[in-house]
Tab-separated table of C-alpha atoms (C1' of nucleotides) in Angstrom:
chain	number	residue	atom	x	y	z
A	7	MET	CA	-38.714	10.103	34.607
A	8	VAL	CA	-38.114	8.013	37.686
A	9	VAL	CA	-41.219	7.585	39.803
A	10	HIS	CA	-40.602	6.540	43.358
A	11	GLU	CA	-42.625	3.342	43.643
A	12	LEU	CA	-44.413	3.056	46.954
A	13	SER	CA	-43.840	-0.132	48.912
A	14	GLU	CA	-46.832	-1.956	50.355
A	15	THR	CA	-45.792	-0.826	53.836
A	16	GLU	CA	-45.639	2.803	52.737
A	17	ILE	CA	-49.103	2.507	51.199
A	18	ASP	CA	-50.358	0.917	54.412
A	19	ARG	CA	-49.009	3.850	56.406
A	20	ILE	CA	-50.433	6.512	54.133
A	21	PHE	CA	-53.947	5.068	54.089
A	22	HIS	CA	-53.863	4.305	57.778
A	23	ALA	CA	-52.799	7.883	58.467
A	24	MET	CA	-55.657	9.184	56.334
A	25	ALA	CA	-58.205	6.967	58.096
A	26	ASP	CA	-58.736	9.386	60.968
A	27	ALA	CA	-60.650	12.652	60.845
A	28	THR	CA	-58.311	14.473	63.233
A	29	ARG	CA	-55.281	13.517	61.187
A	30	ARG	CA	-56.977	14.518	57.953
A	31	ASP	CA	-57.689	17.892	59.510
A	32	ILE	CA	-54.099	18.276	60.683
A	33	ILE	CA	-52.943	17.694	57.126
A	34	LYS	CA	-55.369	20.283	55.860
A	35	GLN	CA	-54.255	22.801	58.480
A	36	ALA	CA	-50.602	22.189	57.761
A	37	MET	CA	-51.260	22.658	54.053
A	38	LEU	CA	-53.039	25.942	54.646
A	39	ARG	CA	-50.272	27.232	56.879
A	40	GLU	CA	-47.226	25.769	58.598
A	41	GLN	CA	-47.969	25.557	62.307
A	42	SER	CA	-46.295	24.377	65.473
A	43	VAL	CA	-47.549	21.220	67.158
A	44	SER	CA	-48.936	23.135	70.144
A	45	GLU	CA	-50.634	25.596	67.828
A	46	LEU	CA	-52.322	22.670	66.072
A	47	ALA	CA	-53.149	21.025	69.396
A	48	LYS	CA	-55.229	24.016	70.496
A	49	ARG	CA	-57.715	23.219	67.713
A	50	TYR	CA	-58.748	19.840	69.057
A	51	VAL	CA	-60.484	18.682	72.203
A	52	MET	CA	-57.795	16.243	73.193
A	53	SER	CA	-54.507	16.343	75.024
A	54	PHE	CA	-51.334	17.756	73.524
A	55	ALA	CA	-49.778	14.302	73.718
A	56	ALA	CA	-52.599	12.841	71.641
A	57	VAL	CA	-52.060	15.424	68.905
A	58	GLN	CA	-48.341	14.757	69.127
A	59	LYS	CA	-49.055	11.089	68.424
A	60	HIS	CA	-51.275	11.931	65.467
A	61	VAL	CA	-48.512	14.080	64.007
A	62	ALA	CA	-46.087	11.182	64.536
A	63	VAL	CA	-48.406	8.884	62.552
A	64	LEU	CA	-48.531	11.428	59.725
A	65	GLU	CA	-44.764	11.752	59.894
A	66	ARG	CA	-44.197	7.994	59.588
A	67	ALA	CA	-46.383	8.127	56.486
A	68	SER	CA	-44.277	11.007	55.130
A	69	LEU	CA	-47.408	13.114	54.895
A	70	VAL	CA	-45.842	15.804	57.047
A	71	ALA	CA	-42.364	16.680	58.270
A	72	LYS	CA	-41.347	18.497	61.417
A	73	GLN	CA	-38.760	21.215	61.573
A	74	ARG	CA	-37.444	22.716	64.779
A	75	ARG	CA	-37.669	26.482	65.144
A	76	GLY	CA	-36.454	27.565	68.547
A	77	ARG	CA	-38.494	25.707	71.091
A	78	GLU	CA	-41.263	25.021	68.603
A	79	GLN	CA	-41.632	22.137	66.204
A	80	ILE	CA	-43.130	23.341	62.929
A	81	VAL	CA	-45.326	20.886	61.030
A	82	GLN	CA	-45.109	21.201	57.281
A	83	ALA	CA	-47.225	19.226	54.854
A	84	ASN	CA	-45.548	17.071	52.229
A	85	PRO	CA	-48.013	16.981	49.342
A	86	GLU	CA	-45.872	14.513	47.412
A	87	SER	CA	-47.021	11.521	49.480
A	88	LEU	CA	-50.600	12.607	49.135
A	89	ARG	CA	-50.172	12.929	45.396
A	90	ARG	CA	-48.762	9.410	45.235
A	91	ALA	CA	-51.741	8.052	47.137
A	92	ALA	CA	-54.102	9.803	44.749
A	93	ARG	CA	-52.286	8.316	41.746
A	94	LEU	CA	-52.539	4.924	43.394
A	95	LEU	CA	-56.312	5.150	43.669
A	96	GLU	CA	-56.423	6.233	40.061
A	97	ALA	CA	-54.542	3.058	39.173
A	98	TYR	CA	-57.479	1.082	40.578
A	99	GLU	CA	-59.834	3.124	38.461
A	100	ASP	CA	-57.680	2.206	35.476
A	101	ILE	CA	-58.101	-1.477	36.249
A	102	TRP	CA	-61.826	-0.957	36.218
A	103	ARG	CA	-61.770	1.000	32.982
A	104	GLU	CA	-59.651	-1.691	31.365
A	105	ARG	CA	-62.123	-4.339	32.417
A	106	ALA	CA	-64.981	-2.329	30.983
A	107	ASN	CA	-63.101	-2.082	27.687
A	108	ARG	CA	-62.369	-5.788	27.704
A	109	ILE	CA	-66.019	-6.629	28.246
A	110	GLY	CA	-67.051	-4.181	25.568
A	111	GLU	CA	-64.650	-5.802	23.160
A	112	ILE	CA	-65.966	-9.286	23.874
A	113	LEU	CA	-69.504	-8.095	23.229
A	114	SER	CA	-68.628	-6.398	19.936
A	115	ASN	CA	-66.630	-9.427	18.729
A	116	GLN	CA	-69.595	-11.762	19.005
A	117	PRO	CA	-69.951	-13.797	15.788
A	118	GLU	CA	-73.135	-13.239	13.766
A	119	GLY	CA	-76.299	-14.888	14.921
A	120	THR	CA	-75.333	-15.158	18.579
A	121	GLU	CA	-77.450	-12.208	19.623
A	122	PRO	CA	-80.761	-13.224	21.144
B	9	MET	CA	-75.390	17.136	39.307
B	10	VAL	CA	-75.832	15.894	42.826
B	11	VAL	CA	-72.643	14.476	44.275
B	12	HIS	CA	-73.094	12.234	47.244
B	13	GLU	CA	-70.971	13.911	49.904
B	14	LEU	CA	-69.042	11.433	51.988
B	15	SER	CA	-69.441	11.682	55.750
B	16	GLU	CA	-66.341	11.625	57.918
B	17	THR	CA	-67.254	8.117	59.064
B	18	GLU	CA	-67.544	6.908	55.478
B	19	ILE	CA	-64.156	8.414	54.680
B	20	ASP	CA	-62.714	6.741	57.781
B	21	ARG	CA	-64.039	3.395	56.590
B	22	ILE	CA	-62.787	3.746	53.039
B	23	PHE	CA	-59.249	4.694	54.035
B	24	HIS	CA	-59.138	2.125	56.786
B	25	ALA	CA	-60.262	-0.530	54.319
B	26	MET	CA	-57.526	0.516	51.895
B	27	ALA	CA	-54.860	0.416	54.622
B	28	ASP	CA	-54.271	-3.325	54.292
B	29	ALA	CA	-52.419	-5.064	51.477
B	30	THR	CA	-54.713	-8.119	51.463
B	31	ARG	CA	-57.801	-5.954	51.197
B	32	ARG	CA	-56.264	-3.861	48.424
B	33	ASP	CA	-55.561	-7.069	46.547
B	34	ILE	CA	-59.106	-8.326	47.074
B	35	ILE	CA	-60.402	-5.108	45.541
B	36	LYS	CA	-58.096	-5.536	42.589
B	37	GLN	CA	-59.153	-9.149	42.095
B	38	ALA	CA	-62.827	-8.281	42.340
B	39	MET	CA	-62.334	-5.517	39.781
B	40	LEU	CA	-60.611	-7.866	37.369
B	41	ARG	CA	-63.313	-10.490	37.728
B	42	GLU	CA	-66.246	-11.119	40.037
B	43	GLN	CA	-65.344	-14.001	42.326
B	44	SER	CA	-66.844	-15.932	45.195
B	45	VAL	CA	-65.449	-15.462	48.693
B	46	SER	CA	-63.960	-18.965	48.772
B	47	GLU	CA	-62.417	-18.457	45.346
B	48	LEU	CA	-60.764	-15.302	46.678
B	49	ALA	CA	-59.763	-17.031	49.897
B	50	LYS	CA	-57.693	-19.614	48.008
B	51	ARG	CA	-55.314	-16.834	46.954
B	52	TYR	CA	-54.151	-15.951	50.448
B	53	VAL	CA	-52.267	-17.820	53.130
B	54	MET	CA	-54.855	-17.279	55.810
B	55	SER	CA	-58.066	-18.895	56.913
B	56	PHE	CA	-61.319	-18.561	55.020
B	57	ALA	CA	-62.803	-16.762	58.011
B	58	ALA	CA	-60.031	-14.158	57.894
B	59	VAL	CA	-60.741	-13.423	54.228
B	60	GLN	CA	-64.421	-13.305	55.041
B	61	LYS	CA	-63.670	-10.597	57.601
B	62	HIS	CA	-61.587	-8.624	55.132
B	63	VAL	CA	-64.454	-8.727	52.650
B	64	ALA	CA	-66.786	-7.528	55.415
B	65	VAL	CA	-64.512	-4.529	56.057
B	66	LEU	CA	-64.560	-3.702	52.342
B	67	GLU	CA	-68.315	-4.104	52.342
B	68	ARG	CA	-68.818	-1.688	55.249
B	69	ALA	CA	-66.752	0.811	53.276
B	70	SER	CA	-68.991	0.206	50.223
B	71	LEU	CA	-65.922	-0.755	48.223
B	72	VAL	CA	-67.459	-4.098	47.339
B	73	ALA	CA	-70.900	-5.673	47.484
B	74	LYS	CA	-71.836	-9.315	47.859
B	75	GLN	CA	-74.469	-11.073	45.845
B	76	ARG	CA	-75.677	-14.552	46.523
B	77	ARG	CA	-75.530	-17.036	43.650
B	78	GLY	CA	-76.634	-20.434	44.753
B	79	ARG	CA	-74.451	-21.424	47.649
B	80	GLU	CA	-71.780	-18.943	46.694
B	81	GLN	CA	-71.430	-15.317	47.645
B	82	ILE	CA	-70.089	-13.320	44.717
B	83	VAL	CA	-67.931	-10.316	45.527
B	84	GLN	CA	-68.298	-7.440	43.109
B	85	ALA	CA	-66.238	-4.266	43.239
B	86	ASN	CA	-67.978	-0.927	43.535
B	87	PRO	CA	-65.639	1.519	41.820
B	88	GLU	CA	-67.796	4.480	42.817
B	89	SER	CA	-66.495	4.554	46.405
B	90	LEU	CA	-62.958	4.260	45.157
B	91	ARG	CA	-63.557	7.110	42.756
B	92	ARG	CA	-64.875	9.245	45.597
B	93	ALA	CA	-61.793	8.542	47.671
B	94	ALA	CA	-59.587	9.531	44.752
B	95	ARG	CA	-61.496	12.797	44.314
B	96	LEU	CA	-61.099	13.412	48.022
B	97	LEU	CA	-57.331	13.142	47.836
B	98	GLU	CA	-57.399	15.453	44.857
B	99	ALA	CA	-59.244	17.971	47.023
B	100	TYR	CA	-56.214	18.050	49.311
B	101	GLU	CA	-53.996	18.642	46.337
B	102	ASP	CA	-56.269	21.556	45.448
B	103	ILE	CA	-55.717	23.074	48.872
B	104	TRP	CA	-52.019	22.871	48.283
B	105	ARG	CA	-52.270	24.385	44.818
B	106	GLU	CA	-54.401	27.209	46.178
B	107	ARG	CA	-51.827	27.928	48.823
B	108	ALA	CA	-49.092	28.011	46.225
B	109	ASN	CA	-51.125	30.493	44.199
B	110	ARG	CA	-51.776	32.614	47.267
B	111	ILE	CA	-48.089	32.736	48.095
B	112	GLY	CA	-47.239	33.530	44.494
B	113	GLU	CA	-49.731	36.356	44.541
B	114	ILE	CA	-48.322	37.805	47.741
B	115	LEU	CA	-44.866	37.746	46.233
B	116	SER	CA	-45.950	39.395	43.001
B	117	ASN	CA	-47.989	42.053	44.848
B	118	GLN	CA	-45.002	43.321	46.791
B	119	PRO	CA	-44.852	47.119	46.587
B	120	GLU	CA	-41.847	48.601	44.751
B	121	GLY	CA	-38.534	48.719	46.509
B	122	THR	CA	-39.250	45.818	48.873
B	123	GLU	CA	-37.192	43.356	46.895
B	124	PRO	CA	-33.707	42.811	48.295
C	11	DT	C1'	-32.480	33.807	87.505
C	12	DT	C1'	-36.875	32.448	87.378
C	13	DC	C1'	-41.006	31.242	85.230
C	14	DA	C1'	-43.900	30.022	81.444
C	15	DT	C1'	-43.955	27.615	77.132
C	16	DG	C1'	-43.172	23.766	73.908
C	17	DT	C1'	-41.748	19.289	73.349
C	18	DA	C1'	-40.457	14.354	74.276
C	19	DC	C1'	-41.488	10.194	76.156
C	20	DA	C1'	-42.923	6.594	79.370
C	21	DA	C1'	-46.613	4.171	81.572
C	22	DC	C1'	-51.093	2.964	81.648
C	23	DC	C1'	-55.831	1.754	79.928
C	24	DA	C1'	-59.973	0.514	77.019
C	25	DT	C1'	-61.148	-0.680	72.519
C	26	DT	C1'	-60.327	-2.273	67.950
C	27	DT	C1'	-57.960	-5.140	64.716
C	28	DG	C1'	-56.507	-9.218	62.459
C	29	DG	C1'	-55.884	-13.536	63.008
C	30	DT	C1'	-57.305	-18.342	64.755
C	31	DT	C1'	-60.556	-22.591	65.587
C	32	DG	C1'	-64.931	-24.579	65.999
C	33	DT	C1'	-69.773	-25.213	65.115
C	34	DA	C1'	-73.869	-24.913	62.513
C	35	DG	C1'	-76.793	-24.342	58.411
C	36	DG	C1'	-77.748	-24.145	53.308
C	37	DT	C1'	-76.891	-25.693	48.615
C	38	DT	C1'	-75.151	-28.680	45.059
C	39	DA	C1'	-73.524	-32.968	43.154
C	40	DC	C1'	-73.603	-37.822	43.041
D	27	DG	C1'	-80.113	-39.538	50.870
D	28	DT	C1'	-75.550	-38.465	51.724
D	29	DA	C1'	-71.322	-36.365	51.100
D	30	DA	C1'	-68.850	-32.336	49.777
D	31	DC	C1'	-68.810	-27.457	49.485
D	32	DC	C1'	-69.715	-22.557	50.751
D	33	DT	C1'	-70.929	-19.451	54.062
D	34	DA	C1'	-72.123	-17.407	58.681
D	35	DC	C1'	-70.900	-16.494	63.092
D	36	DA	C1'	-69.287	-17.044	67.821
D	37	DA	C1'	-65.446	-17.326	70.968
D	38	DC	C1'	-60.956	-16.573	71.782
D	39	DC	C1'	-56.275	-14.326	71.584
D	40	DA	C1'	-52.183	-11.220	70.759
D	41	DA	C1'	-51.030	-6.942	69.076
D	42	DA	C1'	-51.994	-2.328	67.631
D	43	DT	C1'	-54.731	2.071	68.297
D	44	DG	C1'	-56.133	6.181	70.398
D	45	DG	C1'	-56.592	8.194	74.235
D	46	DT	C1'	-54.965	9.609	79.120
D	47	DT	C1'	-51.592	11.460	82.964
D	48	DG	C1'	-47.155	12.361	84.682
D	49	DT	C1'	-42.367	13.560	84.445
D	50	DA	C1'	-38.339	15.592	82.488
D	51	DC	C1'	-35.915	18.824	79.736
D	52	DA	C1'	-34.861	22.732	76.617
D	53	DT	C1'	-35.878	27.348	75.128
D	54	DG	C1'	-37.608	32.151	75.432
D	55	DA	C1'	-39.268	36.026	78.079
D	56	DA	C1'	-39.373	39.072	82.184
DNA sequence: TTCATGTACAACCATTTGGTTGTAGGTTAC
DNA sequence: GTAACCTACAACCAAATGGTTGTACATGAA
């Protein structure tokens, strides 16, 4: 299976996009139900343009995609990017687990008589 | 079991901290082996002060902790925060899965004769 | 056609970020 | 004691962020 490896820049964009509560909520909303940008904008106490910018940030991170429907722009979540980010964090956990194993191995390989 | 719920601000900090390649590498290095700040700094083509700032960002996000040892400051990774971030991303995946189930259910609950 | 709606985008602004250099203070080694 | 090393922190700077308002344009509804 070919796994699309994320470039450092892509990872930067995904985490940066997730580092804002409004954007995290937009993702959640879009996952629950596809919505137009103006529909989403009504939920937040900020200008339409601000929400538009947040959506653009999510789009650059491939976390959402926009699709025109008449005069509306429908925001649809792309869970694949999110999944990749989750797997990435798990990779760090793996590093930690590996280290724990390594340390455990060193301890159990101690020659006799070295215990205090 | 009591799970420490992350506040929005804490989530902001964690994702923001992860949104930089240097900081992600520092985490990785600290997970592989506890190292002093200056030891870490040697790895990157930037000033010691810059690395110091990156470590501070990771510290505010509770991704690492510093511990003084003589004149050195040892950076140790705190995998717990990372684990929480990973679980958080998985929560989004759950939302998506739920939606898929919901849609599947709607489709399978169609009354007779509504299929094309 | 006309008007309301939805979007795009530019210009502007305050704040934050990510880097720098410089200075000062502790700690260790010689 | 003195020199070298490690850290802390301030001051500064350019660029990016996150918000605003204003204008223009396309689409749908009446």
